[in-house]
Short mmCIF file of C-alpha atoms in Angstrom, two decimals:
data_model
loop_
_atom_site.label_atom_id
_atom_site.label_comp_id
_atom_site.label_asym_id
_atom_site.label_seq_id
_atom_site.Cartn_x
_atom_site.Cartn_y
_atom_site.Cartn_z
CA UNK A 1 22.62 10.27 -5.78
CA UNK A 2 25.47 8.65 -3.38
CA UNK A 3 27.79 6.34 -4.54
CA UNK A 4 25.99 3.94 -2.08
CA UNK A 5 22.84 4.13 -3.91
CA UNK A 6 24.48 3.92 -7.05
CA UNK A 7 25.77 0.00 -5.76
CA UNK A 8 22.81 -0.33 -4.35
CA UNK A 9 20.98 -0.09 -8.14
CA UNK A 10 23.20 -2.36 -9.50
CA UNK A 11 22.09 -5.28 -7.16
CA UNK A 12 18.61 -4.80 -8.16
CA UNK A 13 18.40 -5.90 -12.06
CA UNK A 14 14.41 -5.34 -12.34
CA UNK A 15 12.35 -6.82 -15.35
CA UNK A 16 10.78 -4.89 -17.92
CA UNK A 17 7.59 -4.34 -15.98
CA UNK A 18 8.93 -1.85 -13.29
CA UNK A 19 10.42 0.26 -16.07
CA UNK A 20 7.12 0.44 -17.36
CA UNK A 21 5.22 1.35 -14.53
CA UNK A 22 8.33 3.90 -14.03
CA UNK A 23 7.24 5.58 -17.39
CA UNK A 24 4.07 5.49 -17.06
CA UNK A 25 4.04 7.29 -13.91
CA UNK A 26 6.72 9.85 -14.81
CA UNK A 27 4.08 10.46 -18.12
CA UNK A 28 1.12 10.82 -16.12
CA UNK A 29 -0.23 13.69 -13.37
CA UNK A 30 -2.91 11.67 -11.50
CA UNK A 31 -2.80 8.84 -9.36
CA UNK A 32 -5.34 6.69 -7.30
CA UNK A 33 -3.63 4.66 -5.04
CA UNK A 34 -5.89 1.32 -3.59
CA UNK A 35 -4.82 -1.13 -0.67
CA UNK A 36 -6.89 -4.10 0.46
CA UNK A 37 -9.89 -3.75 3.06
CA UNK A 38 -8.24 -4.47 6.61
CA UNK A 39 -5.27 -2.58 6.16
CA UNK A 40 -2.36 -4.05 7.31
CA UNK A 41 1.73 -2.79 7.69
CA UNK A 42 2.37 -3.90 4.50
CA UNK A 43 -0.65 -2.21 2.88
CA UNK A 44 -0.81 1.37 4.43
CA UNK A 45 2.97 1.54 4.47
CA UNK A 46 3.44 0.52 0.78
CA UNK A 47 0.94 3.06 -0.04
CA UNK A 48 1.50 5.80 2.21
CA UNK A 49 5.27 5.43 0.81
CA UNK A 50 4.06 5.69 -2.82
CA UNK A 51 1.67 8.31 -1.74
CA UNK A 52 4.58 10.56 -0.31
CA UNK A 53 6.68 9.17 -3.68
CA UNK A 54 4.26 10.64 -6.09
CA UNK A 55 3.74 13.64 -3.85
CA UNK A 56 7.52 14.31 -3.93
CA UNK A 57 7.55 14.03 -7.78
CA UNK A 58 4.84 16.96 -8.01
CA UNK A 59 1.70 14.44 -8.80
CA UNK A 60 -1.45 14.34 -7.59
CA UNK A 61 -2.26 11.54 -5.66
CA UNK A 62 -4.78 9.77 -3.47
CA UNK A 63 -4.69 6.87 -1.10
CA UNK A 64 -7.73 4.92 -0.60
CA UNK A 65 -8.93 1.31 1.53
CA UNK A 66 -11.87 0.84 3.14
CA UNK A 67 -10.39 0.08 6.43
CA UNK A 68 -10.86 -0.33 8.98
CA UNK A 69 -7.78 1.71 10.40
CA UNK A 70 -5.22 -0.19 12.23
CA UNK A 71 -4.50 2.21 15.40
CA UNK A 72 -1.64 0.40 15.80
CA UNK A 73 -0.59 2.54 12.69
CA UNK A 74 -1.69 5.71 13.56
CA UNK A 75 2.24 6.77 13.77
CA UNK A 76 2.41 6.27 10.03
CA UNK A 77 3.23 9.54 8.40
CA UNK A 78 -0.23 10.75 6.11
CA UNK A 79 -2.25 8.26 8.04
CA UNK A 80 -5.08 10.97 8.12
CA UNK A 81 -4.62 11.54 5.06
CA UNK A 82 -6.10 7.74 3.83
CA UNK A 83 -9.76 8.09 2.06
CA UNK A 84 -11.92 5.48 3.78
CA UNK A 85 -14.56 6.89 1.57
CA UNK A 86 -14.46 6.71 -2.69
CA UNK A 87 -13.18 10.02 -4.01
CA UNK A 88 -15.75 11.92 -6.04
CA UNK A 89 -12.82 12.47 -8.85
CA UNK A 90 -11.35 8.82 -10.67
CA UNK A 91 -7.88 9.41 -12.22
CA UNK A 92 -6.96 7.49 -15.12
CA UNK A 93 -3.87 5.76 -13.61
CA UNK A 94 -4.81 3.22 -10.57
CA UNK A 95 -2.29 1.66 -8.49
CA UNK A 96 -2.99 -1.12 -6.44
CA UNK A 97 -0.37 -2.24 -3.83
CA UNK A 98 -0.09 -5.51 -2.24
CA UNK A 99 -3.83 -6.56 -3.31
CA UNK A 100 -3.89 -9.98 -5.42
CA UNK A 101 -7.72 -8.80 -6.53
CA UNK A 102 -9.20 -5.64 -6.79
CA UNK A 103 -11.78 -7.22 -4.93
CA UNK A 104 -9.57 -7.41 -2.13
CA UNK A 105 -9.94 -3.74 -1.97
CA UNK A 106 -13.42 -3.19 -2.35
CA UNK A 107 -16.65 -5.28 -3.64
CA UNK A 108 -18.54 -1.88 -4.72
CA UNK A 109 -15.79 0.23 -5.74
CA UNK A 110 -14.00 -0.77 -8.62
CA UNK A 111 -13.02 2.26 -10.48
CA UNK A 112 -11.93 1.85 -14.32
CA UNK A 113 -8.53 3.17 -15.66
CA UNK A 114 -5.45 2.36 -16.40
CA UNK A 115 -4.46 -0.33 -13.50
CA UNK A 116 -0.98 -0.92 -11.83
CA UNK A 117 -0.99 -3.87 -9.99
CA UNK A 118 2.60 -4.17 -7.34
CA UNK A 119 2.42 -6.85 -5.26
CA UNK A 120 4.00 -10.19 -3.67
CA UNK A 121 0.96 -12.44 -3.62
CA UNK A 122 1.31 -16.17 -4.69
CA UNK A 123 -2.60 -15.82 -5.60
CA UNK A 124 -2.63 -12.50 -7.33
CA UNK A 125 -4.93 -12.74 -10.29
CA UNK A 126 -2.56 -10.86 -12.60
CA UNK A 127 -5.70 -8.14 -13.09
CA UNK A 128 -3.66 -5.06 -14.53
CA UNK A 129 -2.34 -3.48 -17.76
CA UNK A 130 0.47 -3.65 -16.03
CA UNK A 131 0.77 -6.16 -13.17
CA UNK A 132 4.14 -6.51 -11.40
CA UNK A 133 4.16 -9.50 -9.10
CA UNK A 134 7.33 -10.69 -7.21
CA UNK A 135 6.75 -13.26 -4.61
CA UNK A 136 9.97 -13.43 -4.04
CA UNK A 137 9.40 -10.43 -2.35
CA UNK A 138 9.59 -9.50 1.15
CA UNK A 139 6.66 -6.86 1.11
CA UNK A 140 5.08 -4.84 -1.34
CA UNK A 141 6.99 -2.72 0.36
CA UNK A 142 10.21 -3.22 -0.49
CA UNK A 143 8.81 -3.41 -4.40
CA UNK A 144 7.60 0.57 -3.83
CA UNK A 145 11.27 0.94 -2.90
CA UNK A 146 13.13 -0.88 -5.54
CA UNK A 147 9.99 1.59 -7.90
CA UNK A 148 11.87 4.36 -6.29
CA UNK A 149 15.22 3.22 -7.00
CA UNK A 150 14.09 3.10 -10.90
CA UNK A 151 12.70 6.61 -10.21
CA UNK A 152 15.89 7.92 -9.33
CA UNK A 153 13.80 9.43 -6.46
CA UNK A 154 15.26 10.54 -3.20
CA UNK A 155 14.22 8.79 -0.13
CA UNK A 156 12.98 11.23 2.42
CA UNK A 157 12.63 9.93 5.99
CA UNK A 158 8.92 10.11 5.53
CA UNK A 159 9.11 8.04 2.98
CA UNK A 160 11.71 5.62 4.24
CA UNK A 161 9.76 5.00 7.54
CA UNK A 162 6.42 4.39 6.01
CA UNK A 163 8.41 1.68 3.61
CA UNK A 164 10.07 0.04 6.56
CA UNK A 165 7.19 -0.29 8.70
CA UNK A 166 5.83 -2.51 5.51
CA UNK A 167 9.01 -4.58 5.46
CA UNK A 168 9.39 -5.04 8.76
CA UNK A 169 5.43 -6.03 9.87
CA UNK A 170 5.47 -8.20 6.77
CA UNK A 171 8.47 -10.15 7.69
CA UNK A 172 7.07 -10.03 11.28
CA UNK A 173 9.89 -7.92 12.20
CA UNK A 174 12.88 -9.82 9.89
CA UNK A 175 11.95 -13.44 11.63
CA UNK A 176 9.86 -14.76 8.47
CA UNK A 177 11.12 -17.23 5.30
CA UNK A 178 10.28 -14.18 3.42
CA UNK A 179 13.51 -12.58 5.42
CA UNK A 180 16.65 -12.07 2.86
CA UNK A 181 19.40 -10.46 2.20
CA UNK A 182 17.68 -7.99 -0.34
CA UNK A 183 15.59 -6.92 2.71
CA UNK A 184 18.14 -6.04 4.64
CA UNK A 185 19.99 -4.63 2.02
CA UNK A 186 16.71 -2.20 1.34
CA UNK A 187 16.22 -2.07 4.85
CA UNK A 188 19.66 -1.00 6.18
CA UNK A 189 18.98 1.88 3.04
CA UNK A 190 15.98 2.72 4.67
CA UNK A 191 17.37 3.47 8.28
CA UNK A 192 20.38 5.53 6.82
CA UNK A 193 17.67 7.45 5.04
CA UNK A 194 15.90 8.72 8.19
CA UNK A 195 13.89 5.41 9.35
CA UNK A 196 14.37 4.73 13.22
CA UNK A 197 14.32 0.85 13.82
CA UNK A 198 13.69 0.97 17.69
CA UNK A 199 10.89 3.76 17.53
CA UNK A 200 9.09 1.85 14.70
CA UNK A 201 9.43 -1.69 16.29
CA UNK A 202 7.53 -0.32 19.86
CA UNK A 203 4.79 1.55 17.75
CA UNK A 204 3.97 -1.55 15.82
CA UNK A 205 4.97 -4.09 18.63
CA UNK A 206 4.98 -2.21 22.31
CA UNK A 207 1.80 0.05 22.57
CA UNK A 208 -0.96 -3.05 23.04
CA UNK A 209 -4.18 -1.61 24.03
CA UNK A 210 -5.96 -3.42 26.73
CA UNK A 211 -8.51 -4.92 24.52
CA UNK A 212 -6.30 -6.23 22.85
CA UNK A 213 -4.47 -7.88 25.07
CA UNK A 214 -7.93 -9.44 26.99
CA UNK A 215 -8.83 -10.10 23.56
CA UNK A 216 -5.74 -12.60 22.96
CA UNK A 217 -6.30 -14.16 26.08
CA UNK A 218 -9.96 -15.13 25.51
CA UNK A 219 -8.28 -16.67 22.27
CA UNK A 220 -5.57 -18.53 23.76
CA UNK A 221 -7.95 -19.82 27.01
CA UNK A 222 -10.17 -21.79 23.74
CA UNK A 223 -7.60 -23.22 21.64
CA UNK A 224 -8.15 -26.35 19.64
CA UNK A 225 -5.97 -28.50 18.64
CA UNK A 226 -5.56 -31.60 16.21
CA UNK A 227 -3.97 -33.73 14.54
CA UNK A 228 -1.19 -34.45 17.37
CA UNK A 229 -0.81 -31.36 18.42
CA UNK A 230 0.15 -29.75 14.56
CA UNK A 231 -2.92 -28.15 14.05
CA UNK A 232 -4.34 -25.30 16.23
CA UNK A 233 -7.37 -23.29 15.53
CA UNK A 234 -9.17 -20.48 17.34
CA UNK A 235 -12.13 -18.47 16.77
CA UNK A 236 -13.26 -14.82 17.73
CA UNK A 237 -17.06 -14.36 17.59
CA UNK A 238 -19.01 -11.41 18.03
CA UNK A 239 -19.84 -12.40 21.70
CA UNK A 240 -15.99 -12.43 22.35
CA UNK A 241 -15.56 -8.74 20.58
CA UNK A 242 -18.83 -7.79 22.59
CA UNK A 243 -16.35 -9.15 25.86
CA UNK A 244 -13.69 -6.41 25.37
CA UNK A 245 -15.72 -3.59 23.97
CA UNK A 246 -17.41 -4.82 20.65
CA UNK A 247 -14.99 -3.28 18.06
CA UNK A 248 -13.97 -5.54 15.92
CA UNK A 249 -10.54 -6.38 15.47
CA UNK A 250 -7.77 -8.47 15.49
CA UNK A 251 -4.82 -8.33 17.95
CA UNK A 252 -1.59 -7.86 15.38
CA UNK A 253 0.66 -10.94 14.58
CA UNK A 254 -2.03 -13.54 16.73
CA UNK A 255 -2.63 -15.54 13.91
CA UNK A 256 1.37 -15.98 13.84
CA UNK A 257 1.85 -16.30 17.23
CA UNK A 258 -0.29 -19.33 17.33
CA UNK A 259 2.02 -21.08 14.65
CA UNK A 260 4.88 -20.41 16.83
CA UNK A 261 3.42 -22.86 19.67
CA UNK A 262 5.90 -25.96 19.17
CA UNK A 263 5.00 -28.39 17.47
CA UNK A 264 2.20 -26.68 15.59
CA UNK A 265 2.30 -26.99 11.89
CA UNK A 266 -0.99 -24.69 10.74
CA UNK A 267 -3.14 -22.02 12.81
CA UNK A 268 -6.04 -20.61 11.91
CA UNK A 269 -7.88 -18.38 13.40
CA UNK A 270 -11.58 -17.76 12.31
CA UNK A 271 -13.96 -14.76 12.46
CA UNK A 272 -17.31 -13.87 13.13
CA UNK A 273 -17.55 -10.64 11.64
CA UNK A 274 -20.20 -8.11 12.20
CA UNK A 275 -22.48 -8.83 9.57
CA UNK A 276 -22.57 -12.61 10.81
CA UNK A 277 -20.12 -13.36 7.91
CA UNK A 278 -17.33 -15.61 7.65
CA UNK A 279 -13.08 -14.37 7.91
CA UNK A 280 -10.18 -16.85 8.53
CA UNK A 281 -6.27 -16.16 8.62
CA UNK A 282 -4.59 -19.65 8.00
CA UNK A 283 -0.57 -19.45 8.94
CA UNK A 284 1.66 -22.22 8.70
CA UNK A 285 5.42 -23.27 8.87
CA UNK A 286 7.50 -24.63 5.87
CA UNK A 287 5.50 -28.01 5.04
CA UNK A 288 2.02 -26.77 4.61
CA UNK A 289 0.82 -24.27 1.80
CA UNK A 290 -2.10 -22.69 3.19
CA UNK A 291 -1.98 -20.41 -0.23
CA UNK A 292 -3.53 -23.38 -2.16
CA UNK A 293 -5.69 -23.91 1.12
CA UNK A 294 -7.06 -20.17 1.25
CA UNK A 295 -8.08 -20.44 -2.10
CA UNK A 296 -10.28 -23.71 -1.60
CA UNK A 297 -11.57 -21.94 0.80
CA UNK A 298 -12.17 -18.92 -1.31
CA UNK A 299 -9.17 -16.67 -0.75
CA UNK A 300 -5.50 -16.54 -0.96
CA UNK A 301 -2.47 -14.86 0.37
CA UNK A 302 1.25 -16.44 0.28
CA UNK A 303 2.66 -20.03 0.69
CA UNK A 304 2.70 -19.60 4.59
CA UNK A 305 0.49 -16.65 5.15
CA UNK A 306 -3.50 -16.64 3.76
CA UNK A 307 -6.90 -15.62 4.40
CA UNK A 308 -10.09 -15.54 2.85
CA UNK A 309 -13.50 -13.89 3.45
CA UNK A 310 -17.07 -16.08 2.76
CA UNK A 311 -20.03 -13.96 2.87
CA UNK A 312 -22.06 -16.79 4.24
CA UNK A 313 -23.68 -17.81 8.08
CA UNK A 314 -20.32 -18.06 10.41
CA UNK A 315 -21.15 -21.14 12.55
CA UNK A 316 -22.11 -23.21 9.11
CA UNK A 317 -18.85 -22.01 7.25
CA UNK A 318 -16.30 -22.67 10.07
CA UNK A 319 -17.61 -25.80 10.12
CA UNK A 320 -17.15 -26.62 6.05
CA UNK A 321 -13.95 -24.78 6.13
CA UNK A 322 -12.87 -27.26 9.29
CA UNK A 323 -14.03 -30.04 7.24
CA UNK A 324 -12.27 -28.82 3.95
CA UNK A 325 -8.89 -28.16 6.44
CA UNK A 326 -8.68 -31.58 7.78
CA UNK A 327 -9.49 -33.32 4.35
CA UNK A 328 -6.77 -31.12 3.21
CA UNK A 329 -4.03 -31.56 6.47
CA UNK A 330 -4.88 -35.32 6.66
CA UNK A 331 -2.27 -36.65 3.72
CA UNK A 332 0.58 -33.84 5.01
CA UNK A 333 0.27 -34.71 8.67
#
């Protein structure tokens, strides 16, 4: 290990926790890795990382989410590789990564073990044997690197790009509050590792299919907005999937781009998903926690970055969750 890494180490002082879940992994063969359903940067690189980690240490390992698959990821090294599908063999060790309730992951399969729970999530439930939750955190990411650092495990640059991807969609490309020096510092480790900035930044942000870009038009030709201008909402309904091709999916970073309008406060952009359920990402800027917002609404997420699912009739529930919103907005705006 390089002198650099060495200094590198001695910035990161980690609690007890992360020694733990170094041991326990070191003492163990088998691993079941679990990331939330929708799979995001954060969550397939996180776990694709760790999956390559373990791998690299001589375990056994699995990566599973329900999906669906981001192609926006595809470049992701073991991106194939991700079960979609339970695995007919349960490990006793579970890890989940950046999922703040295993029923983020999956509502029918929750397997039993021994569960490791790394992630940033303000509303993480703290559901492990062993839960490590930084929110302080730029991406769970970043804590799969800082796991590594503890492992005294060399980065390889399959590794290293699947763990900046997470960093850098997470801190929607080092432009978020969540943006510090400890993720450049882990970042600028990550390049001279074998990570390539410029060819990871036009996967993620430069290969927009066309749906998707009709897609975000649709959105931006409805949006609503209140409260002078500091609220904007928007809504994608099955009718406006069944406009660009009837997959269902959600052009990456909209949500955040609508916060970026000026002026606006909160965005939130609503769902109609396929089953004629309910889905909402709430984003907001520095004055408005939408983390205690998404969980009167049912969900969670981080002080400026939330969502939450309702299995219940969409048209009813946007309009309770629009009712709950402005009740909530009315005394901050």
């Amino acid at each position: 290990m390089t002198m650099a890494v060495e200094k590198i180490k001695e910035d990161f002082i980690e609690p007890q926790v992360v020694h733990d879940i170094a041991r326990v992994i070191r003492e163990n063969e088998e691993f079941l890795i679990m990331g939330h359903l929708r799979p995001d940067g954060d969550c397939l690189g996180s776990g694709l990382g760790l999956l390559h980690l373990l791998r690299g240490m001589g375990k056994r390992a699995e990566f599973f989410t329900v999906g669906p698959m981001p192609d926006y990821l595809e470049f992701l090294p073991g991106f194939d590789e991700v079960l979609t599908t339970p695995p007919s063999h349960i490990p006793k060790t579970i890890i989940y990564v950046d999922s703040g309730d295993p029923l983020r992951v999956s509502e029918t399969f929750l397997p039993q073990g021994y569960l490791i729970n790394i992630d940033h999530h303000l509303s993480n439930s703290q559901f492990g044997q062993l839960n490590w939750v930084d929110i302080e955190a730029t991406a769970a990411g970043e804590q799969i690197y800082r796991l590594a650092l503890v492992l005294e495990q060399p980065f390889t640059p399959t590794i290293a790009t699947c763990l900046y991807t997470a960093m850098m969609t997470d801190s929607g490309g080092f432009r978020y509050a969540n943006t510090d020096q400890v993720t450049f510092q882990a970042a600028a480790h990550l390049v001279a590792e074998g990570a390539k900035p410029a060819e990871i930044a036009q996967e993620v942000y430069e290969t927009k299919k066309r749906q998707s870009v009709v897609l975000t038009g649709l959105v931006y030709s409805n949006l609503q907005f209140e409260f002078e201008n500091r609220f904007v909402w928007a809504e994608i309904t099955q009718e406006t999937y069944n406009k660009v091709g009837g997959d269902e999916f959600e052009p990456d970073g909209l949500s955040s781009d609508m916060r970026g309008i000026a002026g606006v406060e909160i965005a939130v952009l609503f769902h109609e998903t396929k089953e004629g359920w309910f889905r909402a990402g709430l984003r907001s800027k520095s004055a408005v926690n939408v983390s205690a917002l998404a969980t009167k609404l049912g969900g969670g997420g981080h002080y400026n970055a939330s969502g939450c699912y309702v299995k219940k009739p969409y048209v009813e529930t946007r309009e309770w969750a629009l009712g709950l919103i402005r009740e909530y907005l009315r005394p901050l705006l």
